[in-house]
């Protein structure tokens, strides 16, 4: 790890001011991606701005929405009875992220801002049609995840909370990478007033919606409805653990299991 | 016998300090004025070093010295050695190639040590390393085991044409050919034994310290055999004379073979400590462990078995290419030869066997012994081919095995082993009973009804442990003798220190060795202290590997205890004014037969030390040493059966049941032995289900260089393991011990892959049975059926 | 690793060829490029800051052109050093074909290696990151050459980020990335530095 200046601002505004004034600042919101990267000397920010004291934490369920403060760690979401009652699939997803260390340190805001192609939370955001609330505006999940590690966030914009509309039904099925436990393929499905959503993480360079499956589920929200829907493998990831072809196959299997879970 | 003696489930004495964070590992040791080393490593698999410019790095903050291969050469420091000379079939000695501790002229794998930077802090050394400018001419790399010998393949060492280290052969080729002629059935398998990375919990570490006052060096290091490290560093590498070098291997957090070897890093730290004039510490980062700890396995094999029509085995022919990596590590040459081919007879009476092994250099990390070392590879070949033969011939795999078991001992195999004792029927019968073999059909049907594919696999393994006697291993090319030593020091107050040449790095010697002494001398285990791992304290010893500490190391303790008792008996007889023949020693007490006269062990010890009243001419004190050199290897054997369920939708394999019936001879502490079996099976399941080192076949870059990609087995990968023991005692050591440390890792891969291939209905598939590989095998089977 | 693909550009072959040899054009197309210097007619030196997710590292690379056959194509080879991050090296054969007046198909065939820390810990992200980088490069390059053809030289740098205003034509959309345009693609030809940027995160 190279040397850096550590800051722990008390407010988001202060954090943004620090970020603007830093030569090459980075925000820290849990750090389970950034700190190992720094230890590997693959990143050397001049300033590390720890949001631990600035971000809101906590979960609020009201007006048909689950709103989670950006500083809330995965373990709190996983064990929240409010989340379990409103959107059980979201609590389950949080319980499957990483390991106990990651779940107790990593935050929902950090995970979403990082937008790792194999992270779990982006699937929940896209699969539920969440709204990402930032220091400057509100961004719909459909517009937020723009590419591999890319989001619609501006340079000096900080996520403050995430608002998930409560669906009628939802399910998340994840096939973890055998080694890292990141999602090799994870599929989040939901059925709500606004329609059907099928979001796929881990399979491609960025979380994406599976339109064919959504269409098939529109009239019949049952796993049998998507039994014949195949995922094209052309743009999927390929690595030593899973070829694109295998990932495409798993998208189908995980989607059916997620629907079964939602309807079961 | 005490209640802490042989056979007792004594809780491990060492665990208190490990569990409470009071262990003393190499990195826990900090010496005054200590400095830190960082090794600059080659990012290329194969390159010529044109120049190394250290000028900028030398000016970096905190830097105390930077050394390269030229500096080692200038000091006449020799290269790392391979201690076992193997000869090819034509009688020629192996083509070793040099192995300088810091590269000289060429780098041969990613991670090869190029320079060492010594600085005030580790971070400073690491930052300075980024400023060292190495100019490389990069060459094509030889990576793949099977094609390393192909014409036109990049050459790793000039000394080894076609990358061939040796072409070894064992057995009777003509007799084997004859056995295949006219055989009713021949089963043939092409199998790969996947390459593994050891992953000890504690990474390797070293502190080299030179004392100007005494002109002597001390090396603290993560070693399984500190005396051998000292011998090699002094006699072969030439760092210091043996009596001016102390090697200490304190608490060591796992080795699995990877800490037997003498590596570049400790060599350089101890040598450079004199040049810097201060102690130098190096602790491997996990990334370095992945790249540079000697890897294991990596065989490509073609095997053929000839059988007659009723399933009687007639002959076995095996051709293996064994990857040695870029350099010959300390014991590497012996692994695919005398630790592999000699076990190819398995538990079976096979009249003719011929095995050929070509060892090859590649531009990958060195490969050497890893838990089981050659024997897992042999077990995998024989147990996979027997299972396959049974399937091809429509025979029950248990019956085919039973039909061919060796039943008379001693049994001389065609591959030079003399099996001394065993009862293979007993272990397979017990294992079949435990798993309810006859009920498998029902369980398979139930799995199918739930959409799962169920399979069952056997592994009737045998291994050779102890690695002895010295004369025998010497005749096969070993550079050292493989005995063990012990010293039993009885203190005047009657408690005991045992100095052993064995080394504990997870095995629980502090408990089991103490149990033996407790049993022999009739004192509680907490009165016994086991001292190991320090060449200044312990007489010479050979260390721990090959499941040898019980059979060989404890036997030396046994003999030393006998000598202690013999002397104490003389003292007791003298004090109690009785004939020595009338003295009985039982439960820690010397008594005169037929009288109520007795002396406690402690009293006798005090008498021996006070020496006011001991037999005339007897030396005072009570301390005895022994060297034990067994008469043969030991032959642990047993039968493992496992059942798996495969999810055909995803390719996920779940191990749902596992029974292991092992014959380890005498068991000192069943709890510790069970722990060894558990760990061994977990490691074997790791090889077969999750693990595997992957290099980019063109560039030679290690793609499984972190836990992101190298998949260790987890608790959820294992079912509740069900164990049982059968016992035939080993005749070649006084305790009847056979050894248990490697059995699980030897047996498990074949059992698991036999079960997976059974479930999938395929002849073979590559290890590991990862979801992707299983899914691919299922797709292949589907296509073949269409 | 080997990869190949092709790309249809809305520009005349001569213009594409000129752009491929113009350090200024290359600089604006390579994501994160800080400088690119022409050492000779066939040698370039580039510095680029790679940023993928949490990874941010500076790479220096040298690139050499050979088998020059204007305007039909060339072979480009090079090596980039990223300090602690590792290195990338390789080469690409690039061919330009006039498919219609004012339309050029660029075909590439890459053989490249990534090494060091990048290879050791970033295996899962190599493909994705490389593709992302090459996508960015092509997007920029297509705009650069399209802009030249439509608006004249000097406008390229000001080209908007929105999709280029070019009409569809029989060979596909101007910016369509042909399947298998994975990895560095022709980004390698410009500076292999582009290709080695990927996350090595946990």
Short mmCIF file of C-alpha atoms in Angstrom, two decimals, chain A residues 177-181 240-241, chain B residues 194-200 286 289-291 294-297 370 683 685-688 690-695 702-714 768, chain C residues 120-121 123:
data_model
loop_
_atom_site.label_atom_id
_atom_site.label_comp_id
_atom_site.label_asym_id
_atom_site.label_seq_id
_atom_site.Cartn_x
_atom_site.Cartn_y
_atom_site.Cartn_z
CA UNK A 177 -18.07 -18.63 -8.17
CA UNK A 178 -16.68 -21.72 -6.42
CA UNK A 179 -13.58 -19.84 -5.28
CA UNK A 180 -14.54 -16.21 -4.67
CA UNK A 181 -18.26 -16.58 -3.96
CA UNK A 240 -11.46 -20.23 -16.18
CA UNK A 241 -14.48 -20.98 -14.01
CA UNK B 194 -4.15 -32.00 -11.63
CA UNK B 195 -1.57 -29.60 -10.33
CA UNK B 196 -2.09 -28.32 -6.80
CA UNK B 197 -0.89 -25.34 -4.78
CA UNK B 198 -0.14 -26.22 -1.14
CA UNK B 199 -1.74 -23.32 0.76
CA UNK B 200 -0.41 -23.86 4.26
CA UNK B 286 0.04 -14.89 -0.10
CA UNK B 289 3.00 -18.42 -1.82
CA UNK B 290 0.78 -19.12 -4.80
CA UNK B 291 3.58 -18.43 -7.25
CA UNK B 294 6.60 -25.85 -4.64
CA UNK B 295 3.41 -27.13 -6.23
CA UNK B 296 2.21 -30.73 -6.17
CA UNK B 297 1.10 -33.56 -8.55
CA UNK B 370 2.68 -32.52 -1.52
CA UNK B 683 -7.39 -32.15 0.98
CA UNK B 685 -11.67 -33.76 -1.89
CA UNK B 686 -10.08 -30.39 -2.61
CA UNK B 687 -7.98 -31.92 -5.38
CA UNK B 688 -10.90 -33.81 -6.87
CA UNK B 690 -12.39 -27.73 -6.27
CA UNK B 691 -8.63 -27.18 -6.65
CA UNK B 692 -6.28 -26.95 -9.58
CA UNK B 693 -3.47 -24.62 -10.57
CA UNK B 694 -4.03 -23.08 -13.97
CA UNK B 695 -1.27 -21.50 -16.03
CA UNK B 702 -0.36 -18.24 -13.22
CA UNK B 703 -4.09 -17.58 -13.57
CA UNK B 704 -5.03 -19.09 -10.21
CA UNK B 705 -2.82 -16.76 -8.23
CA UNK B 706 -5.22 -15.85 -5.44
CA UNK B 707 -8.21 -17.18 -3.55
CA UNK B 708 -10.38 -15.35 -6.06
CA UNK B 709 -9.56 -18.12 -8.50
CA UNK B 710 -7.88 -20.95 -6.59
CA UNK B 711 -10.71 -22.77 -4.90
CA UNK B 712 -9.92 -24.41 -1.58
CA UNK B 713 -12.39 -26.94 -0.20
CA UNK B 714 -14.79 -25.58 2.39
CA UNK B 768 -11.47 -31.11 -10.40
CA UNK C 120 -2.25 -13.34 -11.18
CA UNK C 121 -5.22 -11.80 -9.45
CA UNK C 123 -8.28 -13.32 -14.17
#
